[in-house]
Coordinates of C-alpha atoms and ligand atoms in Angstrom, one line a residue:
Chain S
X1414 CA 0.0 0.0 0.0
X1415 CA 1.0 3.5 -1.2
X1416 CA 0.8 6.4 1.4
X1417 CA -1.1 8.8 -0.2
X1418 CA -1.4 11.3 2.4
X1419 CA 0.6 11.4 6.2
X1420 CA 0.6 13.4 9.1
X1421 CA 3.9 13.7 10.8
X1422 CA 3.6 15.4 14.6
X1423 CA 1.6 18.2 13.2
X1424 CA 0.4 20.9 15.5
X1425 CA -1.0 24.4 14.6
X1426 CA -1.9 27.0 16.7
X1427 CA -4.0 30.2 16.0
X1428 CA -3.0 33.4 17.1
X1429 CA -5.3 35.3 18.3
X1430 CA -6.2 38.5 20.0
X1431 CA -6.7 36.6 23.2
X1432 CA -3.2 34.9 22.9
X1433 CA -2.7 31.6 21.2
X1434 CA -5.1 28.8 20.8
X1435 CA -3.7 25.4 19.9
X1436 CA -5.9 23.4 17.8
X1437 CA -4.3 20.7 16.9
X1438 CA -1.4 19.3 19.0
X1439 CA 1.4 16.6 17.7
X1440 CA -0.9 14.2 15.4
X1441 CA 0.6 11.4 13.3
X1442 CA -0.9 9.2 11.1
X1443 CA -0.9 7.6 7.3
X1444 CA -3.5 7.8 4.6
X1445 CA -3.3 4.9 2.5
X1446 CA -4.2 4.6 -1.3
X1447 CA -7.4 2.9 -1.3
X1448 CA -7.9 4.3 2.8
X1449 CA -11.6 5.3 4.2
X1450 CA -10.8 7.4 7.6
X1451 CA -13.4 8.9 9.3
X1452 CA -12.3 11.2 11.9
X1453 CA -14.9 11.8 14.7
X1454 CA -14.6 13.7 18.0
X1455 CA -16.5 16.9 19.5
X1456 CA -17.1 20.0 17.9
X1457 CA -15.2 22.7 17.8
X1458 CA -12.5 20.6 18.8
X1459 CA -10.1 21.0 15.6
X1460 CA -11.3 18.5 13.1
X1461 CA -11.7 21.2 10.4
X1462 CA -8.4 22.7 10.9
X1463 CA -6.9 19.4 10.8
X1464 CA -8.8 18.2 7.4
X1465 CA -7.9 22.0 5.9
X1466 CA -4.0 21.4 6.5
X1467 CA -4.4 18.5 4.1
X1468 CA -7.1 20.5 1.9
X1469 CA -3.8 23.2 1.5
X1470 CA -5.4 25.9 3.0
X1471 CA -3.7 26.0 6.5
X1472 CA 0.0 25.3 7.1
X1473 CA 1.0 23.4 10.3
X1474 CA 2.5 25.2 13.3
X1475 CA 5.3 22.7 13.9
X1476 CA 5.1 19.0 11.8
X1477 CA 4.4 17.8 8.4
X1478 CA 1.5 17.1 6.1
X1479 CA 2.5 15.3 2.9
X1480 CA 0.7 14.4 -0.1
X1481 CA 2.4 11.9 -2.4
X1482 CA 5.3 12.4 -0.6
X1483 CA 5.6 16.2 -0.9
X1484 CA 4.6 18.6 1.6
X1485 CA 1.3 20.1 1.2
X1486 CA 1.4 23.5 -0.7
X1487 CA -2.2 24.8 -1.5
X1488 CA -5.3 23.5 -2.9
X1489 CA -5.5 21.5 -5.8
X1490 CA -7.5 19.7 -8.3
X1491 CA -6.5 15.9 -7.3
X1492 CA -7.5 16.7 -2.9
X1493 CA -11.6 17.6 -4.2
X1494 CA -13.3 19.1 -0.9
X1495 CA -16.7 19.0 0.1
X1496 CA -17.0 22.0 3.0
X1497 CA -18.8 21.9 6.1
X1498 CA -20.6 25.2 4.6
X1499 CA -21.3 23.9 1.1
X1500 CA -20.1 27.3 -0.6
X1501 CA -22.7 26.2 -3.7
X1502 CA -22.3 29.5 -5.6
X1503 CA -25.4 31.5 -5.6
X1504 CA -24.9 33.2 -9.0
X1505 CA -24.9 29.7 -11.1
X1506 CA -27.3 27.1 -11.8
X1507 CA -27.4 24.2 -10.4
X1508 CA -26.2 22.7 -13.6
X1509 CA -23.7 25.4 -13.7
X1510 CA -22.3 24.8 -10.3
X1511 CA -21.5 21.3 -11.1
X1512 CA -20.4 21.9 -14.6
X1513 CA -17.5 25.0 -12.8
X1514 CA -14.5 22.4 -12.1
X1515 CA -15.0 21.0 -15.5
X1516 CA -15.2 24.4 -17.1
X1517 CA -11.7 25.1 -15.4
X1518 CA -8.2 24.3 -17.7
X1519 CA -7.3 22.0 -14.9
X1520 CA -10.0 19.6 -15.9
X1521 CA -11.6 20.8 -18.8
X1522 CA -13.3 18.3 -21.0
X1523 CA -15.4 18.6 -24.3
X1524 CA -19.2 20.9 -23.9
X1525 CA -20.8 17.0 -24.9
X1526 CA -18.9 15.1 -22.3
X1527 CA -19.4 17.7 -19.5
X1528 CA -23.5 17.8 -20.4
X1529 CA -23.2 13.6 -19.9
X1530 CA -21.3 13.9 -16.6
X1531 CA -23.9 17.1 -15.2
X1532 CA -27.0 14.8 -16.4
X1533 CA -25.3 11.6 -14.5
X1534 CA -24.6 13.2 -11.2
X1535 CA -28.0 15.6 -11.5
X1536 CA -29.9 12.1 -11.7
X1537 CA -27.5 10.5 -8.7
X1538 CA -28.3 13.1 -6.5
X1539 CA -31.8 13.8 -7.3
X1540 CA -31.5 17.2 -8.6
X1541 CA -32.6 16.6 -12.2
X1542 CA -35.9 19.2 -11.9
X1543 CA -33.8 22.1 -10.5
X1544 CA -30.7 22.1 -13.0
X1545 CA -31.4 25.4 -14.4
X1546 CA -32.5 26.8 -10.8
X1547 CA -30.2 28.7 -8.7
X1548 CA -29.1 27.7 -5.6
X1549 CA -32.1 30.4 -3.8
X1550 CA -34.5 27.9 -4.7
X1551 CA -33.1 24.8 -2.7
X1552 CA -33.5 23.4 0.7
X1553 CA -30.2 22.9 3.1
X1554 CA -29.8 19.6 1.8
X1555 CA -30.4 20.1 -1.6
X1556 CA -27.4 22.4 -1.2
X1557 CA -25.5 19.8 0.3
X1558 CA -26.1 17.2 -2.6
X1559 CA -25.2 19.9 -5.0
X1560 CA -22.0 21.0 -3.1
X1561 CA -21.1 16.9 -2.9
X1562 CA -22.4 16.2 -7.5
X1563 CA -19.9 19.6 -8.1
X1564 CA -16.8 18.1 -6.5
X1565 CA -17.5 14.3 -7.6
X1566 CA -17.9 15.8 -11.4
X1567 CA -13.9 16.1 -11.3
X1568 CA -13.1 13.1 -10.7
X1569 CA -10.8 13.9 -7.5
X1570 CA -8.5 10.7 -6.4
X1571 CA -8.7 11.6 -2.9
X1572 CA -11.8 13.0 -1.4
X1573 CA -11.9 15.2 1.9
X1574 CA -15.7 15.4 3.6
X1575 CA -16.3 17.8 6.1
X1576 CA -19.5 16.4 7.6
X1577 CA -21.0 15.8 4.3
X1578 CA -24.5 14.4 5.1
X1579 CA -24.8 16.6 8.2
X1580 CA -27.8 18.6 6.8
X1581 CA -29.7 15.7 5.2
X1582 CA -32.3 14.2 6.5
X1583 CA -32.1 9.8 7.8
X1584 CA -33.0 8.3 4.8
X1585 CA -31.3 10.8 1.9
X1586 CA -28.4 10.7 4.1
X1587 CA -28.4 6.8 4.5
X1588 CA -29.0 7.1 0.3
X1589 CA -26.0 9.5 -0.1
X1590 CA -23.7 7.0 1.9
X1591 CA -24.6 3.7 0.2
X1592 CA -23.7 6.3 -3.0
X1593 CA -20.5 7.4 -1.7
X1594 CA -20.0 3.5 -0.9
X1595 CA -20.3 2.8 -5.1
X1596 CA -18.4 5.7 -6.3
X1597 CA -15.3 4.5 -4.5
X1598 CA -16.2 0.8 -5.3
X1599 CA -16.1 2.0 -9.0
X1600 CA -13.5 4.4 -8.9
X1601 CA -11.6 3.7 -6.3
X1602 CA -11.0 6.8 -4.7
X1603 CA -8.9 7.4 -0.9
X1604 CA -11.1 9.3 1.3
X1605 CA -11.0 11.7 4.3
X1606 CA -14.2 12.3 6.3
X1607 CA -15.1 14.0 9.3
X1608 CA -18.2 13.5 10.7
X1609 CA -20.2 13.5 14.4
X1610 CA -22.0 10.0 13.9
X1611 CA -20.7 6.9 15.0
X1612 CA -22.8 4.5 13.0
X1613 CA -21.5 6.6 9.6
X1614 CA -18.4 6.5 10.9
X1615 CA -18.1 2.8 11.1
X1616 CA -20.5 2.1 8.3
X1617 CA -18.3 4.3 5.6
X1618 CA -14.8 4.2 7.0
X1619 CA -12.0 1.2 7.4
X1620 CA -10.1 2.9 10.2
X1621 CA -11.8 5.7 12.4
X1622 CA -9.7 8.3 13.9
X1623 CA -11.4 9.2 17.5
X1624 CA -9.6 12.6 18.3
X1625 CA -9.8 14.4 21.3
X1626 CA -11.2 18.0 23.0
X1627 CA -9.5 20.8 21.8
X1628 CA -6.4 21.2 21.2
X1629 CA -7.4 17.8 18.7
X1630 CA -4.7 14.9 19.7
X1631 CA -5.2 11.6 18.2
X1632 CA -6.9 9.8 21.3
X1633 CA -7.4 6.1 19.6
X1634 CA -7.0 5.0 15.7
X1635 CA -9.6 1.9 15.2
X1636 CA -9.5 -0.4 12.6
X1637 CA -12.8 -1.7 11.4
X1638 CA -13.3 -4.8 10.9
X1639 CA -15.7 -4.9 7.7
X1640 CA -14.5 -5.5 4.2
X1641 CA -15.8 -3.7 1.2
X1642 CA -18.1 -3.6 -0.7
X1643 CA -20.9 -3.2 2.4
X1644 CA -24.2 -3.0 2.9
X1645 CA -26.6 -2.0 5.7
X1646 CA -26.9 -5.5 6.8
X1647 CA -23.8 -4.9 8.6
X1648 CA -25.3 -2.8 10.8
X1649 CA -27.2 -5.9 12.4
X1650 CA -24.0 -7.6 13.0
X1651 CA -23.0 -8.1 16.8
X1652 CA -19.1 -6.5 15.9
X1653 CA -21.0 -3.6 14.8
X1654 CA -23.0 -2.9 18.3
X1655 CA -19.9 -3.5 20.1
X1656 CA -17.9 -1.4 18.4
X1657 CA -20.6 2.0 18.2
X1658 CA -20.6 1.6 21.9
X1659 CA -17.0 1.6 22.4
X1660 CA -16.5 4.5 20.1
X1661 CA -19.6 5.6 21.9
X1662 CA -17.9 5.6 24.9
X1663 CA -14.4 7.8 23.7
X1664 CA -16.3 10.2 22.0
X1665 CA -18.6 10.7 24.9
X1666 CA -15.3 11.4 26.9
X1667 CA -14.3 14.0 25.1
X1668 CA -17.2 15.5 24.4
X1669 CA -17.6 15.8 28.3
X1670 CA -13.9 17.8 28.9
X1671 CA -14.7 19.5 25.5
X1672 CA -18.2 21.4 27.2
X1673 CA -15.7 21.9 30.2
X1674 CA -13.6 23.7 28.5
X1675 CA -15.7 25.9 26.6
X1676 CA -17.0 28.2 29.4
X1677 CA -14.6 30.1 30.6
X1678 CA -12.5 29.6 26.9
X1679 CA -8.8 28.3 28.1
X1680 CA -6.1 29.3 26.1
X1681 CA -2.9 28.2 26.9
X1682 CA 0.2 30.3 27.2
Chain B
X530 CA -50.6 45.1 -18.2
X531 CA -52.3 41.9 -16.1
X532 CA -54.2 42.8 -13.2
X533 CA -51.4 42.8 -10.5
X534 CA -49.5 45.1 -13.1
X535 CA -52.3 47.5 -12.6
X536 CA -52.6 47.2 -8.9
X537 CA -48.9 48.3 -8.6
X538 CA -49.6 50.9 -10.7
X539 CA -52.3 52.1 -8.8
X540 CA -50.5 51.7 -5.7
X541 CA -47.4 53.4 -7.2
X542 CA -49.3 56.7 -7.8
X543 CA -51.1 56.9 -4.9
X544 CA -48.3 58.8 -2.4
X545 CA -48.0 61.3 -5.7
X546 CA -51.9 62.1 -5.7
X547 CA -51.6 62.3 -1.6
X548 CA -48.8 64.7 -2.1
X549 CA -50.3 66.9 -4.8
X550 CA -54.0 66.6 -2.3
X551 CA -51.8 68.1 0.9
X552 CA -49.7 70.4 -1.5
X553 CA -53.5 72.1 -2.2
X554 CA -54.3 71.4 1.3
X555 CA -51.1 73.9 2.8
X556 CA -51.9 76.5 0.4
X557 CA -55.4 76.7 1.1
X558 CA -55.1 76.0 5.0
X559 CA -54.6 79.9 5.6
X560 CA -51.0 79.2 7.5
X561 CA -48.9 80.4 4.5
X562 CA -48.6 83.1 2.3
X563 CA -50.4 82.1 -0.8
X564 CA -47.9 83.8 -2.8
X565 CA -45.3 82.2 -1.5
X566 CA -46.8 78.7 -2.6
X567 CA -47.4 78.5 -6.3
X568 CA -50.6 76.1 -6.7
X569 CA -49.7 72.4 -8.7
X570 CA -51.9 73.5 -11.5
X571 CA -49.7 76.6 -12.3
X572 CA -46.0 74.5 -11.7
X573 CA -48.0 72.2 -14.3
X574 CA -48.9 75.4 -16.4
X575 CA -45.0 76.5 -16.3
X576 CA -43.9 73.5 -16.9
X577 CA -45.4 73.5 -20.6
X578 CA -44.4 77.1 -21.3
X579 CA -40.9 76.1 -20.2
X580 CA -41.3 73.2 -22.2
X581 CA -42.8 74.8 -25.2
X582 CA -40.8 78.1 -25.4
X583 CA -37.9 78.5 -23.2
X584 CA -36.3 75.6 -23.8
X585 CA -36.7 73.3 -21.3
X586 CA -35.6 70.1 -22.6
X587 CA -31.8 71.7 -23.6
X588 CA -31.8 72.4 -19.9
X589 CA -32.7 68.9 -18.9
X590 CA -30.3 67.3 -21.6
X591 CA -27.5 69.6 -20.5
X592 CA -28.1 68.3 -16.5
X593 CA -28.6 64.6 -17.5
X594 CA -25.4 64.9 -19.6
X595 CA -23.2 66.5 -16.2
X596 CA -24.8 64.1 -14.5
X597 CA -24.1 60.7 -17.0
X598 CA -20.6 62.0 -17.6
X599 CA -20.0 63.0 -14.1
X600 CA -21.1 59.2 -12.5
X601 CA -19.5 57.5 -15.2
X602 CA -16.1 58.8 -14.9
X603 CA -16.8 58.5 -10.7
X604 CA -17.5 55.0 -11.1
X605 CA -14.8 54.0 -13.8
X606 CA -12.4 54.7 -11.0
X607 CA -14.2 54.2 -7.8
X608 CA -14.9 50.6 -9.1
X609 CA -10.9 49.5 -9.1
X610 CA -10.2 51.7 -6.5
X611 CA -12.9 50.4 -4.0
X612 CA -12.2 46.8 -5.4
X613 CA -8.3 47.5 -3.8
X614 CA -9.1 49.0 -1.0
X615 CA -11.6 46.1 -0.3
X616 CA -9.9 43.2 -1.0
X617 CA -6.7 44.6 0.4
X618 CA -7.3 45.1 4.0
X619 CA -3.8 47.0 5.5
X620 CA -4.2 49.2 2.4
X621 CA -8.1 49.7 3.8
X622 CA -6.8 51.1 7.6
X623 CA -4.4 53.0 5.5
X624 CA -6.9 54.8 3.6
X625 CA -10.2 55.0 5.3
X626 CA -9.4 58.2 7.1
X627 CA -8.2 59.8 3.8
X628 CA -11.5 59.3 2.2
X629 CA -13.7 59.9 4.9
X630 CA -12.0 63.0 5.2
X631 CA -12.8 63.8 1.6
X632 CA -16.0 62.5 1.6
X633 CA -17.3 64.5 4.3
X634 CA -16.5 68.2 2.4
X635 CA -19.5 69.4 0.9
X636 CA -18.7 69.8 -3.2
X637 CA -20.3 73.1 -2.8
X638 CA -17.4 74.4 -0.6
X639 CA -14.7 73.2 -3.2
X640 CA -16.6 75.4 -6.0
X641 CA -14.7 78.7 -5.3
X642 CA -11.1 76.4 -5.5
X643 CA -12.5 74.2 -8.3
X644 CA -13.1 77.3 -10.2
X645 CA -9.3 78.6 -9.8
X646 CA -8.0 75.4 -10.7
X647 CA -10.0 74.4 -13.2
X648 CA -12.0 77.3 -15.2
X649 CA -15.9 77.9 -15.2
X650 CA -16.6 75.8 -17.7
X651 CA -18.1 72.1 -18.7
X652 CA -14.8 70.7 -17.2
X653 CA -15.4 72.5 -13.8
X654 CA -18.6 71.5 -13.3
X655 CA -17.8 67.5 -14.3
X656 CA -14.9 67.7 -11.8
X657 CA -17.4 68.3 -9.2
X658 CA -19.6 65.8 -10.2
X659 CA -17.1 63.3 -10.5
X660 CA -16.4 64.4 -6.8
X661 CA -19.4 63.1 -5.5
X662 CA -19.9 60.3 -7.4
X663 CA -16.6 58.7 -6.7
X664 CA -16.4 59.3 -2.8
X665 CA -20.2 57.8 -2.7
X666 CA -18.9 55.1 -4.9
X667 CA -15.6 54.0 -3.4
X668 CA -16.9 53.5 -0.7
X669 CA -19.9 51.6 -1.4
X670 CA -17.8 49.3 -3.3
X671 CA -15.1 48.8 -0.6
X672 CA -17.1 47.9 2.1
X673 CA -19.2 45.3 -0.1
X674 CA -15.9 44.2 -1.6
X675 CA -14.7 43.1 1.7
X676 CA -17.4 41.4 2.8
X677 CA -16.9 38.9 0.6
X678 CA -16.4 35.3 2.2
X679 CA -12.8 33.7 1.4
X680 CA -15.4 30.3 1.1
X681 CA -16.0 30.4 -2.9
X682 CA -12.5 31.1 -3.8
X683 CA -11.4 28.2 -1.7
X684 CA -14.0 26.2 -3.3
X685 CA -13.2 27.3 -7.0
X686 CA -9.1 26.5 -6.2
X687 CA -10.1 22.7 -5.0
X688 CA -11.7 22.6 -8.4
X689 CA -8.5 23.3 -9.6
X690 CA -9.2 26.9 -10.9
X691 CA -5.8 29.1 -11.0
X692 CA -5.3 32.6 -10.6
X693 CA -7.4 34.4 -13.5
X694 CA -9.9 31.8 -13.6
X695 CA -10.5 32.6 -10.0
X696 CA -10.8 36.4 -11.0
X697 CA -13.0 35.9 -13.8
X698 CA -15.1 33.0 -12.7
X699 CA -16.0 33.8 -8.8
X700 CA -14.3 37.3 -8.2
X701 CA -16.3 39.6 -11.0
X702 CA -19.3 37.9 -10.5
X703 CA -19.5 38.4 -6.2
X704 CA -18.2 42.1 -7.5
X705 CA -21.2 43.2 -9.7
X706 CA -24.0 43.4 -7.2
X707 CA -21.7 46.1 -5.2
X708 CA -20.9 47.7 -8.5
X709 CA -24.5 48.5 -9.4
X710 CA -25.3 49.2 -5.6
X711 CA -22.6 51.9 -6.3
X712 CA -23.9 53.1 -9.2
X713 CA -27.7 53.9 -8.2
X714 CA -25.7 55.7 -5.3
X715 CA -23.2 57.6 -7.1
X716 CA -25.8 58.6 -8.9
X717 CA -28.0 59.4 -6.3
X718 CA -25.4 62.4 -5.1
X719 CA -24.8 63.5 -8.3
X720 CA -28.3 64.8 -9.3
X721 CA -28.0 66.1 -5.4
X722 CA -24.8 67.8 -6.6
X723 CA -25.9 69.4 -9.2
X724 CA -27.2 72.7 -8.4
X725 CA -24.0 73.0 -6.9
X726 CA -22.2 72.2 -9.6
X727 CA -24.5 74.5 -12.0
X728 CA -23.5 77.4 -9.3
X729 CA -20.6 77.9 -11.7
X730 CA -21.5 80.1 -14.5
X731 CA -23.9 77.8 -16.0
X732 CA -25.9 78.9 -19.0
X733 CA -28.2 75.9 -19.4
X734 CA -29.4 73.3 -17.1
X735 CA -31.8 72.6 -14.4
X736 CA -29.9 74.0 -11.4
X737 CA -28.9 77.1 -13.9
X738 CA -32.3 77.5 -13.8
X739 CA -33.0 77.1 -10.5
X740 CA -30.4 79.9 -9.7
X741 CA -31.8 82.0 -12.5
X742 CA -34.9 81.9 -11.1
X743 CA -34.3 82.9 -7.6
X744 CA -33.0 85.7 -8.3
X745 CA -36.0 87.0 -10.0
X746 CA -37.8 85.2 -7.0
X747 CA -40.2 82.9 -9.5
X748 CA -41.1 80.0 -7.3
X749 CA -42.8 78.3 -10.2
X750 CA -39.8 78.2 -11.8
X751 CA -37.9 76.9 -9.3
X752 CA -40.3 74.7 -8.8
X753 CA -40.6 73.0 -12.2
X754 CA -36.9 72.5 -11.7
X755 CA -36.7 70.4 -8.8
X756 CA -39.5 68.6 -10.0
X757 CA -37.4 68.2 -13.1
X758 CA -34.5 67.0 -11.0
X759 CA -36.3 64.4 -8.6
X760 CA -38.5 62.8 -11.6
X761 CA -35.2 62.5 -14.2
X762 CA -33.5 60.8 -10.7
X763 CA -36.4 58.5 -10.4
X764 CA -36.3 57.5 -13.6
X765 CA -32.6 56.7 -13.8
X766 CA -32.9 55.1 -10.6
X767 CA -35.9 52.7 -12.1
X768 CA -33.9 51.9 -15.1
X769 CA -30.8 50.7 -13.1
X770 CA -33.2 48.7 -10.9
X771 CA -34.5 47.1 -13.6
X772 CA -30.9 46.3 -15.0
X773 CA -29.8 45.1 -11.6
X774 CA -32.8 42.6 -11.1
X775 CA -31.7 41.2 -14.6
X776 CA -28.6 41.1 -13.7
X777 CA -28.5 39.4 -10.2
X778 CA -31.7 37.1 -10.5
X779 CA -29.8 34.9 -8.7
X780 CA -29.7 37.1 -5.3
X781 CA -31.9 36.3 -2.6
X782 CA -33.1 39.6 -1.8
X783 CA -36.6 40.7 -4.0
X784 CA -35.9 43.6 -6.1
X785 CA -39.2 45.3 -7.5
Ligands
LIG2257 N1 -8.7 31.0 11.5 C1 -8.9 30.8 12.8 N2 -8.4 31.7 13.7 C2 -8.6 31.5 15.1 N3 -9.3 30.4 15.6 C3 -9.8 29.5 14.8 C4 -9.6 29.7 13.3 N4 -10.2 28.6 12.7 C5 -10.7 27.8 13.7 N5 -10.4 28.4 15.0 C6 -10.8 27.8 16.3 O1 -10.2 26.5 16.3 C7 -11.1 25.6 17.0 C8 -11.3 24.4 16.2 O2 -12.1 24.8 15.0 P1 -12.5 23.7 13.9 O3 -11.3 23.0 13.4 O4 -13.4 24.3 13.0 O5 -13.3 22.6 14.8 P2 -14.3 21.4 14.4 O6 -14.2 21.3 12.9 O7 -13.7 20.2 15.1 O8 -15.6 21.7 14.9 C9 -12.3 26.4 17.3 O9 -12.3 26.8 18.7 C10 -12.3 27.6 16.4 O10 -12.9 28.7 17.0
LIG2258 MG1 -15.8 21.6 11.6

């Protein structure tokens, strides 16, 4: 197995007017090719700053984040990100917004091919009657499935989620996961995800990253112990039960000194 | 026109009857000097004598041309220099003072200095207006420049987008709504400037007139001109509304 993407005792640490607020404190781990992490812990408690060091748009106090080998210098084209706040643009379609990446020199393919791949992903994410509708007219999660179609259209090898299905309701999120479960069966993709469910956690990911309240330290790395491809008859499985209420457990943890911490906010140093 | 076409119609003219109703109303009440109020009947009356033999229209094209010139020219430069100052924030601290400073001296007070520096004719008067229009507009630009979210850009550069792509593709259009928001105020201050601006030896227009008049103390005069002035203003503004709700269907916001 390739490492596609590592962590090497990365900390950053904001400055801020109040003084400076680490966020994430000496994390190490590897992304393999082919990898599904899920990263899970309480909010607020770093995960987006650690995901946006990989993304390119954050650089690590103190540490290392390579891609490929190379440290990371910016965004680009192969690392596709879905945001935590969609960031659909309001001035284009919906067509539009997921035709943009493939509009862009980096990926730009022929007007017929792009109209094939907008029409495919319109149909997988349900959004066939709004294509020439601006973003206005859609709910939160309609939003979401638009913000997840427009970076799918390019094709990215490695995919970083920052909780993806959050705004979607049980059963178009439970569709958009069994989705995201073909896509990489298909193409084969490494994937990132950061998410505040345990069950999605464990029914997406093969290892789940279980960090801690702020600053984010790695407090356990699980393996999990499902092959692919799956279905949601794991979810009946005894290994499954035990292992949501183990995870249960950590997060719950850290969830506990994360609320602790928030009122008065402790910065250290 | 459909039927909700009418009823906005309808509703659109009503404040105008109400005003011309109280109008009446003062200069019957008894509180005021009837000859200090001309009646809306004789403004109306002057307004097609004006019209028919003095000339009225030259004066109207001569004030709609100040004022076109005059908020173009504003704009051209407020627009790049608003978008700098926006996007740039150190160079914002550095200059907000500056053009507060400038934006807060009434054009009418720079007359007697833009005279000596720059004559008493067309050019003098466009200076001014440009004046206005570019301290309304830079600063309408800038602070809707930098309240533009970093989010989009990041988006467009995990697409792979580079530099001009991100320029042409996300930066012009978040940029357009504060351009046009700019405009309709720019030109807002200019058809307030303009009397001002007519102060200097103007032989035509509607604040020449306006000037002319009270000197001879003919309120219906100076009436018909800032009637003039407000209803060439609304109309300016109406056709930029219209352009903007063409423009920026997709905003949230319900332009009429
Ligand atoms: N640019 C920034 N400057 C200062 N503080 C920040 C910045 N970005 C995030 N933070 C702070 O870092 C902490 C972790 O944020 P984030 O990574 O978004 O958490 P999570 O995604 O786990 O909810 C929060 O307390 C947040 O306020
Ligand atoms: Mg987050």
């Amino acid at each position: 197995m390739t490492k596609r993407a590592q962590f090497d005792r990365v900390s950053l640490a904001f400055e801020t007017p109040k003084g400076r607020l680490n966020v994430v404190e000496d994390v190490s781990y590897d992304i393999d090719d082919g990898d599904f992490i899920a990263v899970i812990g309480p909010s607020g408690c770093g995960k987006t700053t650690m995901m946006s060091m990989l993304a390119g748009f954050q650089k690590p106090t103190t540490g290392n984040v390579l891609f490929d080998g190379r440290p990371v210098a910016g965004p680009g084209p192969e690392r596709g990100v879905i945001f935590q706040e969609y960031g659909v643009f309001p001035w284009l379609t919906v067509k539009q917004n997921i035709a943009f990446g493939l509009t862009l020199r980096a990926n730009r393919v022929v007007a017929s091919e792009r109209d094939a791949i907008c029409d495919h992903y319109l149909g997988l994410m349900g959004l066939s009657d709004f294509a020439n509708s601006y973003p206005k007219h859609l709910s939160g999660g309609m939003r979401q499935r638009l913000a997840i179609a427009r970076a799918y259209a390019v094709k990215p090898q490695f995919l970083l989620m920052d909780e993806p299905f959050g705004a979607l309701d049980a059963q178009t999120r439970s569709n958009m996961q069994n989705l995201l479960l073909r896509v990489l069966q298909t193409e084969g993709k490494t994937v990132m995800l950061i998410t505040h469910s345990v069950e999605e956690a464990i029914y997406l990911a093969s290892r789940i990253v279980v960090v801690t309240a702020r600053p984010a330290r790695i407090r356990e790395i699980i393996d999990v112990p499902f092959g692919y491809p799956r279905d949601e008859s794991i979810q009946e499985r005894p290994e499954f039960g035990e292992l949501r209420s183990y995870i249960r457990q950590l997060v719950m943890d850290e969830y506990r000194a994360q609320q602790a911490q928030m009122r008065p906010v402790s910065f250290s140093e | 026109m459909d039927g909700t076409g009418v009823r906005r119609f309808v509703l659109g003219l009503t404040p105008w009857i109400g005003a011309i109703l109280l109008w009446y109303a003062v200069r019957w009440s008894g509180f005021v000097n009837i000859s200090l109020i001309p009646a809306p009947h004789q403004v109306a009356a002057k307004f097609f004598e004006l019209l028919t033999k003095e000339g009225l229209l030259i004066d109207i094209f001569a004030s709609t041309r100040r004022v076109f010139f005059g908020v173009l020219l504003g704009i051209l430069v407020a627009v790049p220099v608003g978008f700098l100052l926006g996007w740039y924030r150190p160079a914002r601290t550095f200059a907000d003072p500056m053009i507060n400073f400038f934006r807060a001296l009434p054009p009418i007070a720079l007359i007697p200095l833009v005279i000596v520096y720059f004559g008493v004719d067309e050019l003098a008067k466009l200076v001014i207006l440009f004046y206005a229009s570019f301290f309304s507009g830079v600063i309408v630009m800038y602070e809707g420049v930098s309240q533009i979210t970093p989010l989009y850009i990041r988006v467009a550069q995990t697409l792979g987008a580079n530099q001009a792509e991100i320029f042409r593709k996300i930066i012009i259009p978040l940029t357009v709504p504060h351009i046009l928001t700019a405009l309709r105020v720019a030109l807002g201050v200019a058809w307030a400037t303009l009397v001002a601006s007519e102060l200097i030896a103007a032989q035509r227009g509607l604040g020449a007139m306006i000037q002319n008049a009270s000197t001879y103390f003919l309120l219906d005069v100076i009436y018909v001109g800032i009637i003039c002035i407000g209803l060439i203003a609304l109309i300016m503004d109406m056709i930029l509304r219209k352009i903007t709700a063409r423009l920026l269907v997709w905003q949230d916001r319900a332009i009429a």
